[in-house]
């Protein structure tokens, strides 16, 4: 999107157009676009042809619809760019982080790489004054418009600059969310982030508190000395990892599960015991697994691993924990498709939920082979163990009969 077109959307005419597109659906697009181009011809702001104004409004309306998954109802009054919506931190995660900064007593923070302002807005809503920096001019205009649209403009100063040129002296904290994509796709080497990981670590250490976002798959050996690494999941999906500085964390790792929030710290327990599959199977949340805190789940469920390399915990007791889904097992058998098919038929099972770890099973393919039919449901968990692949049949604990 051109910056002039975006500015035109902020004029009275642009706002009226966006209001018309609040609820539009793809099948109305052609007729609606024709009508709007006609109606807005005499109104289009100087320098922007009416066709371009209408095109930009449709693009923005589509981006808003896409962004609802991240921002909920806020998305309807926010502004986006294509990259901005893809890279922005979702509201739930940004609010969690902002809450952590606020709890540390942070009052003034430099958000280096602010994008369209997903984090900046959440920080301001937590009462923190934010200097939001991005080097892309259009992105900065969008971030400014978002701060205004969501009523936090007074707490957010957006500056268009390279983060390397920002003096963070006098700030309580720095947060950096580097760009991890180029025109060629996702970047895996943290030194190829923009700005690179090493630069962001230095920046985070220059203020009393610091945090920086990295890919959830960051190798643990890249977590710098003295930092706390936090993995955050939202509704069971790991969204990001963040390196925190200055928090004086007693434990090196943290797994935070949203909504909740549930926050587990650890990472220093010895390797957990391994043993036979018991009555319950626990499937730890992805943030717990990434944070190497499966041992904490083993401990809290009085359990053991089913295999030293597989993140499934088993126990003879049901000890509910927010950090793992528990299944009550009815059968534990060597993996055998023919046998499974016979059981599915015999038990009149029409819905098969398939989970797997360490086994080369393709769930959709297996489900097709099983030909499920009937009123009943089963969860089948296939996993590799030292004794060969096993299939564990059961139900989410609490639902089991
Ligand atoms: C992942 S996005 C930030 C998303 C943001 N936290 C949010 O929630 O909306 C990264 C941003 O960093 C910006 N960026 C990358 N390198 C930069 C640099 N050296 N100086 C300033 N901004 C930079 C990009 O333009 C991009 O908008």
Tab-separated table of C-alpha atoms and ligand atoms in Angstrom:
chain	number	residue	atom	x	y	z
A	1	UNK	CA	0.000	0.000	0.000
A	2	UNK	CA	1.262	3.490	-0.866
A	3	UNK	CA	1.604	5.908	2.008
A	4	UNK	CA	-0.667	8.498	0.252
A	5	UNK	CA	-3.426	5.908	-0.061
A	6	UNK	CA	-3.107	5.050	3.610
A	7	UNK	CA	-3.264	8.724	4.584
A	8	UNK	CA	-6.371	9.099	2.424
A	9	UNK	CA	-8.039	6.388	4.506
A	10	UNK	CA	-7.580	8.552	7.599
A	11	UNK	CA	-9.510	11.468	6.039
A	12	UNK	CA	-13.243	11.907	6.583
A	13	UNK	CA	-14.004	10.278	3.207
A	14	UNK	CA	-11.680	7.380	3.900
A	15	UNK	CA	-13.272	6.768	7.264
A	16	UNK	CA	-16.759	6.851	5.738
A	17	UNK	CA	-15.649	4.292	3.153
A	18	UNK	CA	-14.147	2.005	5.791
A	19	UNK	CA	-17.365	2.230	7.782
A	20	UNK	CA	-19.264	0.994	4.697
A	21	UNK	CA	-16.951	-2.001	4.472
A	22	UNK	CA	-17.172	-3.043	8.103
A	23	UNK	CA	-19.229	-6.165	7.443
A	24	UNK	CA	-18.585	-6.825	3.743
A	25	UNK	CA	-18.273	-10.351	2.387
A	26	UNK	CA	-16.316	-11.457	-0.693
A	27	UNK	CA	-19.464	-12.177	-2.745
A	28	UNK	CA	-20.596	-8.540	-2.400
A	29	UNK	CA	-17.237	-7.136	-3.450
A	30	UNK	CA	-17.843	-6.507	-7.147
A	31	UNK	CA	-21.170	-4.729	-6.790
A	32	UNK	CA	-20.045	-2.829	-3.724
A	33	UNK	CA	-16.804	-1.642	-5.378
A	34	UNK	CA	-18.706	-0.360	-8.437
A	35	UNK	CA	-21.155	1.601	-6.283
A	36	UNK	CA	-18.476	3.034	-4.003
A	37	UNK	CA	-16.228	4.129	-6.885
A	38	UNK	CA	-19.181	6.073	-8.295
A	39	UNK	CA	-20.225	7.588	-4.973
A	40	UNK	CA	-16.753	8.581	-3.858
A	41	UNK	CA	-15.632	10.113	-7.170
A	42	UNK	CA	-16.468	13.699	-6.144
A	43	UNK	CA	-15.196	13.176	-2.598
A	44	UNK	CA	-11.788	11.514	-3.025
A	45	UNK	CA	-9.042	13.398	-1.175
A	46	UNK	CA	-6.654	15.452	-3.305
A	47	UNK	CA	-4.019	13.435	-5.149
A	48	UNK	CA	-5.701	10.060	-4.664
A	49	UNK	CA	-7.929	8.843	-7.541
A	50	UNK	CA	-11.298	7.482	-6.339
A	51	UNK	CA	-10.476	4.014	-7.726
A	52	UNK	CA	-7.321	3.949	-5.613
A	53	UNK	CA	-9.178	5.150	-2.512
A	54	UNK	CA	-11.755	2.374	-2.903
A	55	UNK	CA	-9.045	-0.217	-3.601
A	56	UNK	CA	-7.108	0.822	-0.479
A	57	UNK	CA	-10.290	0.673	1.613
A	58	UNK	CA	-11.064	-2.866	0.423
A	59	UNK	CA	-7.502	-3.935	1.141
A	60	UNK	CA	-7.732	-2.467	4.644
A	61	UNK	CA	-11.130	-4.082	5.256
A	62	UNK	CA	-9.745	-7.468	4.209
A	63	UNK	CA	-6.691	-7.043	6.457
A	64	UNK	CA	-8.966	-6.128	9.378
A	65	UNK	CA	-10.982	-9.294	8.868
A	66	UNK	CA	-7.778	-11.334	8.800
A	67	UNK	CA	-6.448	-9.621	11.896
A	68	UNK	CA	-9.479	-10.514	14.013
A	69	UNK	CA	-7.858	-13.844	14.837
A	70	UNK	CA	-5.035	-11.915	16.538
A	71	UNK	CA	-6.730	-8.789	17.805
A	72	UNK	CA	-10.395	-9.717	18.271
A	73	UNK	CA	-12.780	-6.746	18.205
A	74	UNK	CA	-9.854	-4.261	18.242
A	75	UNK	CA	-9.062	-5.288	14.657
A	76	UNK	CA	-12.210	-3.518	13.431
A	77	UNK	CA	-10.818	-0.110	14.304
A	78	UNK	CA	-7.128	-0.840	13.697
A	79	UNK	CA	-4.988	-0.439	10.565
A	80	UNK	CA	-2.648	-2.957	9.012
A	81	UNK	CA	-0.179	-3.662	6.270
A	82	UNK	CA	0.173	-7.134	4.828
A	83	UNK	CA	3.509	-7.753	6.605
A	84	UNK	CA	2.326	-5.895	9.683
A	85	UNK	CA	-0.581	-8.230	10.326
A	86	UNK	CA	1.574	-11.312	9.786
A	87	UNK	CA	4.341	-10.155	12.108
A	88	UNK	CA	2.323	-8.473	14.854
A	89	UNK	CA	2.137	-9.992	18.319
A	90	UNK	CA	-1.397	-11.193	19.083
A	91	UNK	CA	-3.242	-9.226	21.738
A	92	UNK	CA	-3.270	-11.980	24.398
A	93	UNK	CA	0.502	-12.487	24.195
A	94	UNK	CA	1.316	-8.750	24.006
A	95	UNK	CA	-0.847	-8.111	27.080
A	96	UNK	CA	0.885	-10.849	29.034
A	97	UNK	CA	4.297	-9.370	28.217
A	98	UNK	CA	3.144	-5.814	28.958
A	99	UNK	CA	1.845	-7.033	32.327
A	100	UNK	CA	5.255	-8.503	33.126
A	101	UNK	CA	6.998	-5.221	32.277
A	102	UNK	CA	4.474	-3.278	34.391
A	103	UNK	CA	4.969	-5.681	37.326
A	104	UNK	CA	8.712	-5.009	37.116
A	105	UNK	CA	7.940	-1.311	37.668
A	106	UNK	CA	8.743	-0.250	34.088
A	107	UNK	CA	7.305	3.193	33.327
A	108	UNK	CA	9.213	4.148	30.166
A	109	UNK	CA	10.128	1.641	27.476
A	110	UNK	CA	11.706	1.721	24.024
A	111	UNK	CA	9.906	-0.680	21.650
A	112	UNK	CA	12.607	-1.213	19.025
A	113	UNK	CA	10.945	-2.656	15.896
A	114	UNK	CA	7.374	-1.685	16.714
A	115	UNK	CA	5.744	-2.834	13.452
A	116	UNK	CA	2.072	-1.818	13.346
A	117	UNK	CA	2.142	-1.470	17.126
A	118	UNK	CA	0.768	-4.751	18.465
A	119	UNK	CA	3.124	-4.629	21.444
A	120	UNK	CA	3.266	-0.836	21.750
A	121	UNK	CA	-0.502	-0.588	22.224
A	122	UNK	CA	-0.560	-3.343	24.859
A	123	UNK	CA	2.341	-1.703	26.727
A	124	UNK	CA	0.569	1.659	26.695
A	125	UNK	CA	-2.640	0.032	27.902
A	126	UNK	CA	-0.610	-1.295	30.838
A	127	UNK	CA	0.262	2.333	31.653
A	128	UNK	CA	3.782	2.365	30.168
A	129	UNK	CA	5.038	5.320	28.106
A	130	UNK	CA	6.424	3.874	24.865
A	131	UNK	CA	8.894	5.144	22.291
A	132	UNK	CA	7.934	2.971	19.317
A	133	UNK	CA	10.579	2.759	16.595
A	134	UNK	CA	10.437	1.283	13.102
A	135	UNK	CA	12.443	2.119	10.010
A	136	UNK	CA	9.568	1.644	7.574
A	137	UNK	CA	7.683	4.879	7.002
A	138	UNK	CA	4.277	3.385	6.165
A	139	UNK	CA	4.516	0.977	9.116
A	140	UNK	CA	5.189	3.954	11.415
A	141	UNK	CA	2.115	5.791	10.108
A	142	UNK	CA	0.049	2.677	10.708
A	143	UNK	CA	1.403	2.290	14.262
A	144	UNK	CA	0.571	5.954	14.963
A	145	UNK	CA	-2.953	5.486	13.621
A	146	UNK	CA	-3.411	2.384	15.803
A	147	UNK	CA	-2.320	4.190	18.959
A	148	UNK	CA	-4.863	6.912	18.149
A	149	UNK	CA	-7.642	4.488	17.169
A	150	UNK	CA	-7.239	2.561	20.428
A	151	UNK	CA	-7.048	5.675	22.614
A	152	UNK	CA	-3.408	5.457	23.752
A	153	UNK	CA	-1.800	8.102	21.503
A	154	UNK	CA	-0.700	10.118	24.542
A	155	UNK	CA	1.481	7.259	25.752
A	156	UNK	CA	2.965	6.252	22.386
A	157	UNK	CA	5.531	8.294	20.468
A	158	UNK	CA	6.230	6.663	17.110
A	159	UNK	CA	9.607	7.453	15.556
A	160	UNK	CA	10.677	6.421	12.070
A	161	UNK	CA	14.347	5.495	12.435
A	162	UNK	CA	16.839	2.659	12.382
A	163	UNK	CA	16.958	1.114	15.860
A	164	UNK	CA	20.761	1.381	15.801
A	165	UNK	CA	20.371	5.173	15.965
A	166	UNK	CA	18.226	5.208	19.122
A	167	UNK	CA	19.752	6.276	22.411
A	168	UNK	CA	18.002	4.309	25.159
A	169	UNK	CA	19.665	6.142	28.058
A	170	UNK	CA	17.076	7.005	30.692
A	171	UNK	CA	14.621	4.262	29.640
A	172	UNK	CA	13.605	1.604	32.184
A	173	UNK	CA	13.419	-1.094	29.541
A	174	UNK	CA	13.965	-2.039	25.926
A	175	UNK	CA	11.848	-4.524	24.014
A	176	UNK	CA	13.015	-5.718	20.599
A	177	UNK	CA	10.958	-7.785	18.194
A	178	UNK	CA	13.314	-8.238	15.227
A	179	UNK	CA	12.076	-8.952	11.723
A	180	UNK	CA	12.539	-12.683	11.128
A	181	UNK	CA	11.495	-12.670	7.482
A	182	UNK	CA	13.014	-11.314	4.317
A	183	UNK	CA	11.553	-11.200	0.806
A	184	UNK	CA	12.976	-14.743	0.443
A	185	UNK	CA	11.012	-16.104	3.428
A	186	UNK	CA	11.592	-17.026	7.044
A	187	UNK	CA	15.033	-16.508	8.554
A	188	UNK	CA	16.301	-19.245	10.861
A	189	UNK	CA	19.753	-17.947	11.785
A	190	UNK	CA	19.228	-15.460	14.663
A	191	UNK	CA	22.215	-13.468	13.419
A	192	UNK	CA	20.298	-12.910	10.174
A	193	UNK	CA	17.354	-11.299	12.050
A	194	UNK	CA	16.984	-7.556	11.553
A	195	UNK	CA	18.474	-6.388	13.862
A	196	UNK	CA	20.642	-9.456	14.650
A	197	UNK	CA	20.217	-11.340	17.942
A	198	UNK	CA	23.634	-10.230	19.271
A	199	UNK	CA	22.713	-6.563	18.732
A	200	UNK	CA	19.334	-7.025	20.445
A	201	UNK	CA	20.987	-8.754	23.430
A	202	UNK	CA	23.359	-5.814	23.871
A	203	UNK	CA	20.448	-3.359	23.600
A	204	UNK	CA	18.444	-5.327	26.188
A	205	UNK	CA	21.389	-5.217	28.613
A	206	UNK	CA	21.818	-1.450	28.347
A	207	UNK	CA	18.633	-0.680	30.345
A	208	UNK	CA	17.608	-2.070	33.766
A	209	UNK	CA	15.161	-4.488	32.093
A	210	UNK	CA	15.081	-5.897	28.609
A	211	UNK	CA	13.259	-8.456	26.521
A	212	UNK	CA	13.563	-9.658	22.983
A	213	UNK	CA	11.480	-11.940	20.885
A	214	UNK	CA	13.005	-14.944	19.118
A	215	UNK	CA	11.643	-17.943	17.205
A	216	UNK	CA	10.238	-20.672	19.510
A	217	UNK	CA	12.747	-23.116	18.038
A	218	UNK	CA	15.767	-21.174	19.311
A	219	UNK	CA	18.474	-23.647	20.404
A	220	UNK	CA	18.867	-23.537	24.186
A	221	UNK	CA	22.597	-22.979	23.866
A	222	UNK	CA	21.859	-19.605	22.268
A	223	UNK	CA	20.061	-18.394	25.424
A	224	UNK	CA	22.591	-15.884	26.803
A	225	UNK	CA	24.081	-16.233	30.271
A	226	UNK	CA	21.839	-14.720	32.934
A	227	UNK	CA	18.779	-14.441	30.670
A	228	UNK	CA	15.415	-16.069	31.350
A	229	UNK	CA	13.916	-17.781	28.313
A	230	UNK	CA	10.124	-17.815	28.190
A	231	UNK	CA	7.974	-19.817	25.769
A	232	UNK	CA	4.411	-18.591	25.396
A	233	UNK	CA	1.526	-20.621	24.025
A	234	UNK	CA	-2.006	-19.465	23.343
A	235	UNK	CA	-4.793	-22.072	23.349
A	236	UNK	CA	-2.229	-24.851	23.073
A	237	UNK	CA	-0.196	-23.363	20.205
A	238	UNK	CA	3.331	-22.117	20.885
A	239	UNK	CA	3.479	-18.533	19.641
A	240	UNK	CA	6.884	-17.240	20.577
A	241	UNK	CA	9.928	-17.324	22.790
A	242	UNK	CA	11.193	-14.273	24.628
A	243	UNK	CA	14.556	-13.686	26.276
A	244	UNK	CA	14.285	-11.558	29.420
A	245	UNK	CA	17.119	-9.620	31.021
A	246	UNK	CA	17.299	-8.015	34.455
A	247	UNK	CA	14.465	-10.077	35.949
A	248	UNK	CA	16.852	-11.905	38.321
A	249	UNK	CA	14.948	-15.107	37.554
A	250	UNK	CA	15.784	-17.961	39.918
A	251	UNK	CA	15.109	-20.521	37.166
A	252	UNK	CA	16.433	-20.323	33.589
A	253	UNK	CA	13.214	-21.267	31.775
A	254	UNK	CA	9.548	-20.349	31.900
A	255	UNK	CA	6.511	-21.728	30.069
A	256	UNK	CA	3.448	-19.506	29.989
A	257	UNK	CA	0.105	-20.845	28.847
A	258	UNK	CA	-2.613	-18.423	27.768
A	259	UNK	CA	-5.392	-17.830	28.471
A	260	UNK	CA	-5.021	-18.395	32.147
A	261	UNK	CA	-2.384	-17.307	32.574
A	262	UNK	CA	-0.446	-20.285	33.895
A	263	UNK	CA	3.270	-19.724	34.214
A	264	UNK	CA	5.659	-22.527	35.092
A	265	UNK	CA	9.324	-21.910	35.830
A	266	UNK	CA	12.031	-24.542	35.972
A	267	UNK	CA	14.468	-26.250	33.692
A	268	UNK	CA	16.931	-27.413	36.329
A	269	UNK	CA	15.468	-30.794	37.370
A	270	UNK	CA	17.441	-33.973	36.623
A	271	UNK	CA	16.277	-36.337	33.856
A	272	UNK	CA	12.951	-37.900	34.873
A	273	UNK	CA	12.444	-41.661	35.391
A	274	UNK	CA	11.181	-43.851	32.537
A	275	UNK	CA	8.716	-46.717	32.987
A	276	UNK	CA	5.750	-48.665	31.672
A	277	UNK	CA	2.556	-46.950	30.514
A	278	UNK	CA	0.115	-46.579	33.402
A	279	UNK	CA	-3.567	-45.702	33.600
A	280	UNK	CA	-3.117	-42.054	32.547
A	281	UNK	CA	-1.147	-40.416	29.778
A	282	UNK	CA	-0.223	-36.719	29.991
A	283	UNK	CA	0.546	-34.685	26.895
A	284	UNK	CA	2.486	-31.580	27.975
A	285	UNK	CA	1.774	-28.230	26.319
A	286	UNK	CA	4.211	-27.260	23.551
A	287	UNK	CA	5.581	-24.348	25.629
A	288	UNK	CA	6.482	-26.801	28.415
A	289	UNK	CA	8.220	-29.093	25.929
A	290	UNK	CA	10.141	-26.261	24.241
A	291	UNK	CA	11.169	-24.997	27.676
A	292	UNK	CA	12.431	-28.463	28.656
A	293	UNK	CA	10.105	-28.629	31.645
A	294	UNK	CA	8.592	-32.047	31.023
A	295	UNK	CA	10.413	-33.191	34.181
A	296	UNK	CA	8.302	-30.688	36.139
A	297	UNK	CA	5.131	-32.314	34.760
A	298	UNK	CA	6.512	-35.763	35.650
A	299	UNK	CA	7.111	-34.559	39.193
A	300	UNK	CA	3.713	-32.893	39.643
A	301	UNK	CA	1.814	-35.934	38.342
A	302	UNK	CA	3.923	-38.422	40.287
A	303	UNK	CA	4.674	-39.973	36.916
A	304	UNK	CA	7.397	-41.177	34.553
A	305	UNK	CA	8.253	-40.861	30.880
A	306	UNK	CA	7.169	-43.612	28.507
A	307	UNK	CA	10.511	-43.213	26.686
A	308	UNK	CA	13.549	-41.027	27.471
A	309	UNK	CA	13.242	-39.229	24.098
A	310	UNK	CA	9.457	-38.842	23.917
A	311	UNK	CA	7.567	-36.058	25.709
A	312	UNK	CA	4.658	-38.211	26.941
A	313	UNK	CA	4.278	-38.598	30.678
A	314	UNK	CA	2.431	-41.499	32.255
A	315	UNK	CA	1.133	-42.007	35.774
A	316	UNK	CA	-1.237	-44.255	37.659
A	317	UNK	CA	-2.821	-41.192	39.217
A	318	UNK	CA	-4.961	-38.439	37.801
A	319	UNK	CA	-3.456	-35.186	39.015
A	320	UNK	CA	-4.952	-32.388	36.933
A	321	UNK	CA	-2.400	-29.832	35.763
A	322	UNK	CA	-2.835	-26.879	33.417
A	323	UNK	CA	0.496	-27.808	31.814
A	324	UNK	CA	-0.631	-31.069	30.197
A	325	UNK	CA	-3.735	-32.715	28.744
A	326	UNK	CA	-4.543	-35.927	30.579
A	327	UNK	CA	-6.018	-39.032	28.925
A	328	UNK	CA	-7.446	-42.024	30.729
A	329	UNK	CA	-6.303	-45.111	28.839
A	330	UNK	CA	-8.357	-48.202	28.148
A	331	UNK	CA	-5.836	-50.131	26.006
A	332	UNK	CA	-2.072	-50.113	25.519
A	333	UNK	CA	-0.995	-52.360	22.631
A	334	UNK	CA	1.857	-52.784	20.175
A	335	UNK	CA	1.081	-50.567	17.164
A	336	UNK	CA	-0.867	-52.622	14.636
A	337	UNK	CA	-3.267	-51.091	12.113
A	338	UNK	CA	-5.231	-54.308	11.560
A	339	UNK	CA	-5.830	-54.739	15.278
A	340	UNK	CA	-6.794	-51.073	15.643
A	341	UNK	CA	-9.229	-51.346	12.747
A	342	UNK	CA	-10.868	-54.371	14.386
A	343	UNK	CA	-11.233	-52.494	17.699
A	344	UNK	CA	-12.739	-49.452	15.982
A	345	UNK	CA	-15.280	-51.701	14.266
A	346	UNK	CA	-16.093	-53.757	17.353
A	347	UNK	CA	-16.592	-50.640	19.527
A	348	UNK	CA	-18.649	-48.774	16.881
A	349	UNK	CA	-16.288	-45.812	16.852
A	350	UNK	CA	-17.121	-43.049	14.381
A	351	UNK	CA	-14.674	-40.388	15.570
A	352	UNK	CA	-10.980	-41.154	15.978
A	353	UNK	CA	-8.694	-38.422	17.329
A	354	UNK	CA	-5.120	-39.360	16.428
A	355	UNK	CA	-2.029	-38.069	18.215
A	356	UNK	CA	1.502	-39.217	17.660
A	357	UNK	CA	5.033	-38.608	18.796
A	358	UNK	CA	8.197	-40.173	17.456
A	359	UNK	CA	6.197	-42.493	15.164
A	360	UNK	CA	5.993	-42.229	11.377
A	361	UNK	CA	2.202	-42.275	11.267
A	362	UNK	CA	0.245	-39.899	9.022
A	363	UNK	CA	-2.955	-39.284	11.016
A	364	UNK	CA	-5.237	-38.591	7.995
A	365	UNK	CA	-3.989	-41.720	6.247
A	366	UNK	CA	-4.446	-43.874	9.356
A	367	UNK	CA	-7.961	-42.504	9.903
A	368	UNK	CA	-8.886	-43.426	6.307
A	369	UNK	CA	-7.559	-46.952	6.821
A	370	UNK	CA	-9.621	-47.379	10.006
A	371	UNK	CA	-12.920	-46.546	8.266
A	372	UNK	CA	-14.536	-45.237	11.489
A	373	UNK	CA	-18.342	-45.603	11.719
A	374	UNK	CA	-20.644	-45.422	14.715
A	375	UNK	CA	-21.663	-43.217	17.631
A	376	UNK	CA	-18.512	-43.533	19.779
A	377	UNK	CA	-15.259	-41.570	20.028
A	378	UNK	CA	-11.701	-42.603	20.859
A	379	UNK	CA	-8.332	-40.904	21.154
A	380	UNK	CA	-5.494	-42.988	19.738
A	381	UNK	CA	-1.992	-41.971	20.766
A	382	UNK	CA	0.826	-43.593	18.815
A	383	UNK	CA	4.320	-43.289	20.205
A	384	UNK	CA	7.740	-44.775	19.878
A	385	UNK	CA	9.077	-46.547	22.960
A	386	UNK	CA	12.178	-48.603	23.650
A	387	UNK	CA	9.991	-51.710	23.228
A	388	UNK	CA	8.769	-50.584	19.794
A	389	UNK	CA	5.859	-48.375	18.699
A	390	UNK	CA	2.741	-48.584	20.869
A	391	UNK	CA	-0.854	-47.452	20.428
A	392	UNK	CA	-2.662	-46.144	23.476
A	393	UNK	CA	-6.435	-45.857	23.309
A	394	UNK	CA	-8.440	-43.703	25.675
A	395	UNK	CA	-10.441	-40.564	26.326
A	396	UNK	CA	-9.590	-37.123	27.706
A	397	UNK	CA	-9.573	-37.716	31.485
A	398	UNK	CA	-12.868	-36.654	32.972
A	399	UNK	CA	-14.737	-37.855	29.889
A	400	UNK	CA	-13.693	-41.494	30.211
A	401	UNK	CA	-16.484	-43.867	31.093
B	1	LIG	C1	8.310	-8.542	13.814
B	1	LIG	S1	7.958	-6.913	13.346
B	1	LIG	C2	7.438	-6.166	14.848
B	1	LIG	C3	6.014	-6.485	15.247
B	1	LIG	C4	5.518	-5.735	16.457
B	1	LIG	N1	6.112	-6.191	17.690
B	1	LIG	C5	3.998	-5.836	16.585
B	1	LIG	O1	3.507	-6.479	17.493
B	1	LIG	O2	3.303	-5.245	15.748
B	1	LIG	C6	9.550	-6.315	13.031
B	1	LIG	C7	9.643	-4.854	12.535
B	1	LIG	O3	11.018	-4.467	12.630
B	1	LIG	C8	11.279	-3.476	11.680
B	1	LIG	N2	12.758	-3.396	11.549
B	1	LIG	C9	13.602	-4.370	11.134
B	1	LIG	N3	14.881	-3.937	11.211
B	1	LIG	C10	14.837	-2.691	11.715
B	1	LIG	C11	15.823	-1.718	12.037
B	1	LIG	N4	17.109	-1.973	11.860
B	1	LIG	N5	15.430	-0.530	12.529
B	1	LIG	C12	14.099	-0.254	12.711
B	1	LIG	N6	13.122	-1.135	12.425
B	1	LIG	C13	13.488	-2.318	11.933
B	1	LIG	C14	10.528	-3.938	10.460
B	1	LIG	O4	10.235	-2.851	9.615
B	1	LIG	C15	9.260	-4.590	11.096
B	1	LIG	O5	8.179	-3.690	11.065
